[in-house]
Amino acid sequence: MTTSAAASTMPPLTLLYVPADRPDRLGKALASGADAVLVDLEDAVAPAAKDAARGHLATVLADAPAPAHVAAGAGVAGPAVQVRVNHAGTPWHAADLAAVAELPAAVGVRVPKVESADQVRDLAAALPGRALHLLLETALGVERAFDLATASPQVASLGLGEADLRSDLRVDDETGLAWARGRVVVAARAAGLPAPAMSAWTHVRDLDGLAASCRAGRALGFWGRTAIHPAQLATIRAAFAPAEAEVERAREVVRAVADAAAAGTGTVVLADGTFLDVAMVERARWTLALAGRAAGPEA
């Protein structure tokens, strides 16, 4: 895979939630620079406003620009769009799925509290051809992570819903989530899915804490993060960006491979004597793609 090909298949880095009952905020979210906009029917919408929020979907998303992978060469590209529905145990779930089914096919569905492969298959049948983004928010969901990830070809990503998961696990801080985080990263990659995005950081004004948490997540294998305020986007992007030394090392690896190919040799050695293998070369290409995405849409 070339660096440009790797970049084109990378998942969103910044994903911004916007409540569906506030259509006035959607335009701002689409213009925020987020890689994906998550239109929320669930936690951000009060029970009394659920029906009205659902009614806004067709109107507000009809004017949204197509995602970049759809609009390439065909007009103005915008961020990817997903709709987070209410979970299957609520009285709003069926109506949410029916509303999503009427939206353009490029709009994905974000599903909270997924716990069974049968539930995933039911979602796929109800929303044929539509990307399913599964949120694991209970101990049972985490235990079944790989089974859920492989339950349907429509599964496009896994993620954690950490507020509910903390409650279910009865833990108070990020230390108690370490195993669950590692589990979802391994399950996603074992299933051939992108690295998962981290859950939202709820302390909107604590950007230092957000940055530190993002760096810890990146070390575990996460890629990107959901946000609940546009002010968090730049911090998330910067925290996941590779250091300049990492980027330069990756460039050296890619150059060495190209030079070896041009010379007709299968042995690739860096200036410091490091022998390269396939895994190191692929990681270098990933680092360069990551750096390009982290530089922002204008890059």
mmCIF file of N, CA and C in Angstrom, residues 119-210:
data_model
loop_
_atom_site.group_PDB
_atom_site.id
_atom_site.type_symbol
_atom_site.label_atom_id
_atom_site.label_comp_id
_atom_site.label_asym_id
_atom_site.label_seq_id
_atom_site.Cartn_x
_atom_site.Cartn_y
_atom_site.Cartn_z
ATOM 1 N N GLN A 119 -28.057 -9.118 17.305
ATOM 2 C CA GLN A 119 -28.461 -7.720 17.218
ATOM 3 C C GLN A 119 -27.792 -7.036 16.022
ATOM 4 N N VAL A 120 -26.522 -7.325 15.802
ATOM 5 C CA VAL A 120 -25.804 -6.739 14.666
ATOM 6 C C VAL A 120 -26.423 -7.202 13.352
ATOM 7 N N ARG A 121 -26.725 -8.494 13.269
ATOM 8 C CA ARG A 121 -27.331 -9.017 12.037
ATOM 9 C C ARG A 121 -28.723 -8.420 11.800
ATOM 10 N N ASP A 122 -29.468 -8.200 12.867
ATOM 11 C CA ASP A 122 -30.770 -7.550 12.726
ATOM 12 C C ASP A 122 -30.616 -6.122 12.206
ATOM 13 N N LEU A 123 -29.606 -5.423 12.717
ATOM 14 C CA LEU A 123 -29.343 -4.062 12.236
ATOM 15 C C LEU A 123 -28.984 -4.069 10.758
ATOM 16 N N ALA A 124 -28.138 -5.016 10.360
ATOM 17 C CA ALA A 124 -27.736 -5.103 8.965
ATOM 18 C C ALA A 124 -28.935 -5.382 8.066
ATOM 19 N N ALA A 125 -29.853 -6.232 8.534
ATOM 20 C CA ALA A 125 -31.049 -6.532 7.742
ATOM 21 C C ALA A 125 -31.976 -5.320 7.642
ATOM 22 N N ALA A 126 -32.058 -4.545 8.723
ATOM 23 C CA ALA A 126 -32.923 -3.368 8.728
ATOM 24 C C ALA A 126 -32.348 -2.221 7.916
ATOM 25 N N LEU A 127 -31.001 -2.176 7.811
ATOM 26 C CA LEU A 127 -30.315 -1.087 7.114
ATOM 27 C C LEU A 127 -29.335 -1.672 6.100
ATOM 28 N N PRO A 128 -29.816 -2.365 5.084
ATOM 29 C CA PRO A 128 -28.918 -3.046 4.149
ATOM 30 C C PRO A 128 -27.959 -2.098 3.447
ATOM 31 N N GLY A 129 -26.690 -2.512 3.403
ATOM 32 C CA GLY A 129 -25.681 -1.735 2.713
ATOM 33 C C GLY A 129 -25.150 -0.541 3.464
ATOM 34 N N ARG A 130 -25.677 -0.279 4.643
ATOM 35 C CA ARG A 130 -25.272 0.919 5.389
ATOM 36 C C ARG A 130 -24.189 0.571 6.410
ATOM 37 N N ALA A 131 -23.186 1.441 6.557
ATOM 38 C CA ALA A 131 -22.103 1.204 7.511
ATOM 39 C C ALA A 131 -22.631 1.229 8.941
ATOM 40 N N LEU A 132 -22.247 0.208 9.711
ATOM 41 C CA LEU A 132 -22.630 0.099 11.112
ATOM 42 C C LEU A 132 -21.417 0.383 11.988
ATOM 43 N N HIS A 133 -21.553 1.346 12.878
ATOM 44 C CA HIS A 133 -20.491 1.717 13.811
ATOM 45 C C HIS A 133 -20.964 1.331 15.211
ATOM 46 N N LEU A 134 -20.353 0.310 15.769
ATOM 47 C CA LEU A 134 -20.844 -0.298 16.998
ATOM 48 C C LEU A 134 -20.145 0.264 18.231
ATOM 49 N N LEU A 135 -20.935 0.610 19.236
ATOM 50 C CA LEU A 135 -20.403 1.090 20.510
ATOM 51 C C LEU A 135 -20.619 0.023 21.575
ATOM 52 N N LEU A 136 -19.540 -0.337 22.248
ATOM 53 C CA LEU A 136 -19.575 -1.327 23.315
ATOM 54 C C LEU A 136 -19.558 -0.573 24.641
ATOM 55 N N GLU A 137 -20.629 -0.723 25.418
ATOM 56 C CA GLU A 137 -20.791 0.116 26.612
ATOM 57 C C GLU A 137 -21.071 -0.703 27.868
ATOM 58 N N THR A 138 -20.967 -2.017 27.732
ATOM 59 C CA THR A 138 -21.176 -2.902 28.880
ATOM 60 C C THR A 138 -20.072 -3.943 28.914
ATOM 61 N N ALA A 139 -19.920 -4.589 30.071
ATOM 62 C CA ALA A 139 -18.925 -5.646 30.193
ATOM 63 C C ALA A 139 -19.200 -6.762 29.200
ATOM 64 N N LEU A 140 -20.475 -7.110 28.992
ATOM 65 C CA LEU A 140 -20.819 -8.171 28.054
ATOM 66 C C LEU A 140 -20.439 -7.789 26.629
ATOM 67 N N GLY A 141 -20.684 -6.541 26.248
ATOM 68 C CA GLY A 141 -20.301 -6.086 24.917
ATOM 69 C C GLY A 141 -18.799 -6.170 24.696
ATOM 70 N N VAL A 142 -18.029 -5.782 25.701
ATOM 71 C CA VAL A 142 -16.564 -5.845 25.582
ATOM 72 C C VAL A 142 -16.103 -7.288 25.466
ATOM 73 N N GLU A 143 -16.683 -8.178 26.273
ATOM 74 C CA GLU A 143 -16.307 -9.594 26.211
ATOM 75 C C GLU A 143 -16.560 -10.186 24.820
ATOM 76 N N ARG A 144 -17.581 -9.709 24.144
ATOM 77 C CA ARG A 144 -17.953 -10.248 22.840
ATOM 78 C C ARG A 144 -17.425 -9.405 21.675
ATOM 79 N N ALA A 145 -16.441 -8.596 21.915
ATOM 80 C CA ALA A 145 -16.008 -7.603 20.929
ATOM 81 C C ALA A 145 -15.704 -8.199 19.561
ATOM 82 N N PHE A 146 -14.938 -9.281 19.503
ATOM 83 C CA PHE A 146 -14.572 -9.854 18.204
ATOM 84 C C PHE A 146 -15.783 -10.450 17.503
ATOM 85 N N ASP A 147 -16.655 -11.128 18.246
ATOM 86 C CA ASP A 147 -17.859 -11.692 17.647
ATOM 87 C C ASP A 147 -18.735 -10.596 17.049
ATOM 88 N N LEU A 148 -18.829 -9.472 17.732
ATOM 89 C CA LEU A 148 -19.622 -8.353 17.224
ATOM 90 C C LEU A 148 -18.976 -7.757 15.980
ATOM 91 N N ALA A 149 -17.663 -7.617 16.014
ATOM 92 C CA ALA A 149 -16.945 -7.007 14.889
ATOM 93 C C ALA A 149 -17.080 -7.828 13.619
ATOM 94 N N THR A 150 -17.256 -9.141 13.757
ATOM 95 C CA THR A 150 -17.312 -10.031 12.597
ATOM 96 C C THR A 150 -18.719 -10.535 12.306
ATOM 97 N N ALA A 151 -19.731 -9.964 12.947
ATOM 98 C CA ALA A 151 -21.099 -10.448 12.792
ATOM 99 C C ALA A 151 -21.706 -10.103 11.435
ATOM 100 N N SER A 152 -21.194 -9.068 10.782
ATOM 101 C CA SER A 152 -21.732 -8.653 9.482
ATOM 102 C C SER A 152 -20.663 -7.895 8.719
ATOM 103 N N PRO A 153 -20.626 -8.050 7.391
ATOM 104 C CA PRO A 153 -19.688 -7.254 6.592
ATOM 105 C C PRO A 153 -19.978 -5.754 6.653
ATOM 106 N N GLN A 154 -21.163 -5.384 7.131
ATOM 107 C CA GLN A 154 -21.499 -3.962 7.228
ATOM 108 C C GLN A 154 -20.853 -3.284 8.428
ATOM 109 N N VAL A 155 -20.310 -4.057 9.363
ATOM 110 C CA VAL A 155 -19.648 -3.434 10.518
ATOM 111 C C VAL A 155 -18.426 -2.678 10.020
ATOM 112 N N ALA A 156 -18.397 -1.378 10.279
ATOM 113 C CA ALA A 156 -17.321 -0.516 9.801
ATOM 114 C C ALA A 156 -16.367 -0.095 10.899
ATOM 115 N N SER A 157 -16.817 -0.120 12.141
ATOM 116 C CA SER A 157 -15.918 0.252 13.238
ATOM 117 C C SER A 157 -16.478 -0.232 14.560
ATOM 118 N N LEU A 158 -15.566 -0.358 15.533
ATOM 119 C CA LEU A 158 -15.915 -0.581 16.931
ATOM 120 C C LEU A 158 -15.486 0.625 17.731
ATOM 121 N N GLY A 159 -16.152 0.844 18.846
ATOM 122 C CA GLY A 159 -15.737 1.894 19.764
ATOM 123 C C GLY A 159 -16.297 1.596 21.144
ATOM 124 N N LEU A 160 -15.801 2.308 22.131
ATOM 125 C CA LEU A 160 -16.307 2.164 23.496
ATOM 126 C C LEU A 160 -17.197 3.351 23.847
ATOM 127 N N GLY A 161 -18.229 3.084 24.619
ATOM 128 C CA GLY A 161 -18.999 4.137 25.266
ATOM 129 C C GLY A 161 -18.595 4.142 26.722
ATOM 130 N N GLU A 162 -17.641 4.983 27.063
ATOM 131 C CA GLU A 162 -16.947 4.809 28.338
ATOM 132 C C GLU A 162 -17.721 5.284 29.549
ATOM 133 N N ALA A 163 -18.648 6.224 29.392
ATOM 134 C CA ALA A 163 -19.416 6.667 30.558
ATOM 135 C C ALA A 163 -20.263 5.518 31.095
ATOM 136 N N ASP A 164 -20.978 4.849 30.208
ATOM 137 C CA ASP A 164 -21.794 3.713 30.642
ATOM 138 C C ASP A 164 -20.926 2.536 31.062
ATOM 139 N N LEU A 165 -19.806 2.341 30.383
ATOM 140 C CA LEU A 165 -18.928 1.233 30.730
ATOM 141 C C LEU A 165 -18.329 1.421 32.122
ATOM 142 N N ARG A 166 -17.950 2.641 32.462
ATOM 143 C CA ARG A 166 -17.437 2.905 33.820
ATOM 144 C C ARG A 166 -18.474 2.482 34.862
ATOM 145 N N SER A 167 -19.731 2.853 34.598
ATOM 146 C CA SER A 167 -20.790 2.521 35.546
ATOM 147 C C SER A 167 -20.962 1.009 35.663
ATOM 148 N N ASP A 168 -20.948 0.316 34.513
ATOM 149 C CA ASP A 168 -21.137 -1.130 34.531
ATOM 150 C C ASP A 168 -19.977 -1.837 35.228
ATOM 151 N N LEU A 169 -18.757 -1.341 35.021
ATOM 152 C CA LEU A 169 -17.569 -1.955 35.634
ATOM 153 C C LEU A 169 -17.314 -1.457 37.056
ATOM 154 N N ARG A 170 -17.997 -0.367 37.434
ATOM 155 C CA ARG A 170 -17.830 0.247 38.750
ATOM 156 C C ARG A 170 -16.403 0.721 38.964
ATOM 157 N N VAL A 171 -15.881 1.423 37.948
ATOM 158 C CA VAL A 171 -14.545 2.014 38.056
ATOM 159 C C VAL A 171 -14.676 3.529 37.975
ATOM 160 N N ASP A 172 -13.709 4.208 38.576
ATOM 161 C CA ASP A 172 -13.817 5.655 38.702
ATOM 162 C C ASP A 172 -12.878 6.440 37.792
ATOM 163 N N ASP A 173 -11.846 5.794 37.252
ATOM 164 C CA ASP A 173 -10.895 6.557 36.449
ATOM 165 C C ASP A 173 -10.450 5.733 35.251
ATOM 166 N N GLU A 174 -9.547 6.325 34.451
ATOM 167 C CA GLU A 174 -9.129 5.692 33.209
ATOM 168 C C GLU A 174 -8.332 4.407 33.441
ATOM 169 N N THR A 175 -7.697 4.275 34.603
ATOM 170 C CA THR A 175 -6.927 3.066 34.882
ATOM 171 C C THR A 175 -7.808 1.827 34.804
ATOM 172 N N GLY A 176 -9.028 1.959 35.296
ATOM 173 C CA GLY A 176 -9.948 0.828 35.291
ATOM 174 C C GLY A 176 -10.458 0.460 33.913
ATOM 175 N N LEU A 177 -10.210 1.318 32.918
ATOM 176 C CA LEU A 177 -10.661 1.053 31.548
ATOM 177 C C LEU A 177 -9.554 0.481 30.666
ATOM 178 N N ALA A 178 -8.352 0.323 31.218
ATOM 179 C CA ALA A 178 -7.199 -0.056 30.389
ATOM 180 C C ALA A 178 -7.423 -1.380 29.674
ATOM 181 N N TRP A 179 -7.926 -2.390 30.389
ATOM 182 C CA TRP A 179 -8.106 -3.696 29.748
ATOM 183 C C TRP A 179 -9.161 -3.618 28.660
ATOM 184 N N ALA A 180 -10.283 -2.946 28.942
ATOM 185 C CA ALA A 180 -11.359 -2.828 27.952
ATOM 186 C C ALA A 180 -10.867 -2.085 26.716
ATOM 187 N N ARG A 181 -10.067 -1.064 26.920
ATOM 188 C CA ARG A 181 -9.528 -0.320 25.777
ATOM 189 C C ARG A 181 -8.626 -1.210 24.927
ATOM 190 N N GLY A 182 -7.734 -1.950 25.582
ATOM 191 C CA GLY A 182 -6.878 -2.856 24.826
ATOM 192 C C GLY A 182 -7.681 -3.919 24.104
ATOM 193 N N ARG A 183 -8.721 -4.400 24.748
ATOM 194 C CA ARG A 183 -9.559 -5.435 24.154
ATOM 195 C C ARG A 183 -10.218 -4.960 22.863
ATOM 196 N N VAL A 184 -10.767 -3.747 22.875
ATOM 197 C CA VAL A 184 -11.485 -3.275 21.686
ATOM 198 C C VAL A 184 -10.514 -2.964 20.551
ATOM 199 N N VAL A 185 -9.302 -2.508 20.879
ATOM 200 C CA VAL A 185 -8.289 -2.281 19.848
ATOM 201 C C VAL A 185 -7.908 -3.597 19.176
ATOM 202 N N VAL A 186 -7.632 -4.619 19.991
ATOM 203 C CA VAL A 186 -7.231 -5.919 19.435
ATOM 204 C C VAL A 186 -8.375 -6.536 18.630
ATOM 205 N N ALA A 187 -9.597 -6.479 19.141
ATOM 206 C CA ALA A 187 -10.735 -7.070 18.436
ATOM 207 C C ALA A 187 -10.960 -6.385 17.094
ATOM 208 N N ALA A 188 -10.867 -5.067 17.063
ATOM 209 C CA ALA A 188 -11.074 -4.340 15.808
ATOM 210 C C ALA A 188 -10.032 -4.733 14.777
ATOM 211 N N ARG A 189 -8.776 -4.740 15.176
ATOM 212 C CA ARG A 189 -7.711 -5.061 14.225
ATOM 213 C C ARG A 189 -7.757 -6.539 13.814
ATOM 214 N N ALA A 190 -8.108 -7.431 14.746
ATOM 215 C CA ALA A 190 -8.218 -8.847 14.405
ATOM 216 C C ALA A 190 -9.329 -9.082 13.392
ATOM 217 N N ALA A 191 -10.361 -8.253 13.434
ATOM 218 C CA ALA A 191 -11.480 -8.362 12.504
ATOM 219 C C ALA A 191 -11.218 -7.627 11.191
ATOM 220 N N GLY A 192 -10.046 -6.996 11.075
ATOM 221 C CA GLY A 192 -9.730 -6.254 9.862
ATOM 222 C C GLY A 192 -10.364 -4.879 9.791
ATOM 223 N N LEU A 193 -10.808 -4.373 10.938
ATOM 224 C CA LEU A 193 -11.419 -3.045 10.995
ATOM 225 C C LEU A 193 -10.362 -1.999 11.318
ATOM 226 N N PRO A 194 -10.664 -0.716 11.078
ATOM 227 C CA PRO A 194 -9.723 0.341 11.465
ATOM 228 C C PRO A 194 -9.520 0.380 12.972
ATOM 229 N N ALA A 195 -8.420 0.987 13.386
ATOM 230 C CA ALA A 195 -8.223 1.235 14.809
ATOM 231 C C ALA A 195 -9.385 2.068 15.333
ATOM 232 N N PRO A 196 -9.906 1.737 16.509
ATOM 233 C CA PRO A 196 -11.060 2.473 17.025
ATOM 234 C C PRO A 196 -10.715 3.883 17.469
ATOM 235 N N ALA A 197 -11.713 4.753 17.426
ATOM 236 C CA ALA A 197 -11.576 6.103 17.973
ATOM 237 C C ALA A 197 -11.875 6.068 19.471
ATOM 238 N N MET A 198 -11.260 6.966 20.212
ATOM 239 C CA MET A 198 -11.518 7.052 21.643
ATOM 240 C C MET A 198 -12.867 7.717 21.906
ATOM 241 N N SER A 199 -13.413 7.441 23.088
ATOM 242 C CA SER A 199 -14.658 8.075 23.512
ATOM 243 C C SER A 199 -14.421 9.539 23.853
ATOM 244 N N ALA A 200 -15.501 10.284 23.897
ATOM 245 C CA ALA A 200 -15.419 11.724 24.148
ATOM 246 C C ALA A 200 -14.853 12.029 25.534
ATOM 247 N N TRP A 201 -14.095 13.116 25.589
ATOM 248 C CA TRP A 201 -13.582 13.670 26.849
ATOM 249 C C TRP A 201 -14.601 14.705 27.299
ATOM 250 N N THR A 202 -15.216 14.481 28.459
ATOM 251 C CA THR A 202 -16.368 15.291 28.854
ATOM 252 C C THR A 202 -16.013 16.602 29.540
ATOM 253 N N HIS A 203 -14.735 16.788 29.914
ATOM 254 C CA HIS A 203 -14.327 18.033 30.571
ATOM 255 C C HIS A 203 -13.895 19.025 29.478
ATOM 256 N N VAL A 204 -14.852 19.759 28.954
ATOM 257 C CA VAL A 204 -14.626 20.551 27.747
ATOM 258 C C VAL A 204 -13.498 21.566 27.915
ATOM 259 N N ARG A 205 -13.354 22.140 29.093
ATOM 260 C CA ARG A 205 -12.336 23.182 29.289
ATOM 261 C C ARG A 205 -10.957 22.614 29.632
ATOM 262 N N ASP A 206 -10.880 21.347 29.945
ATOM 263 C CA ASP A 206 -9.603 20.734 30.340
ATOM 264 C C ASP A 206 -8.906 20.170 29.098
ATOM 265 N N LEU A 207 -8.301 21.055 28.317
ATOM 266 C CA LEU A 207 -7.642 20.620 27.090
ATOM 267 C C LEU A 207 -6.326 19.904 27.373
ATOM 268 N N ASP A 208 -5.669 20.261 28.472
ATOM 269 C CA ASP A 208 -4.435 19.550 28.839
ATOM 270 C C ASP A 208 -4.750 18.096 29.198
ATOM 271 N N GLY A 209 -5.817 17.907 29.957
ATOM 272 C CA GLY A 209 -6.220 16.546 30.292
ATOM 273 C C GLY A 209 -6.634 15.762 29.059
ATOM 274 N N LEU A 210 -7.322 16.425 28.149
ATOM 275 C CA LEU A 210 -7.708 15.786 26.889
ATOM 276 C C LEU A 210 -6.481 15.347 26.110
#
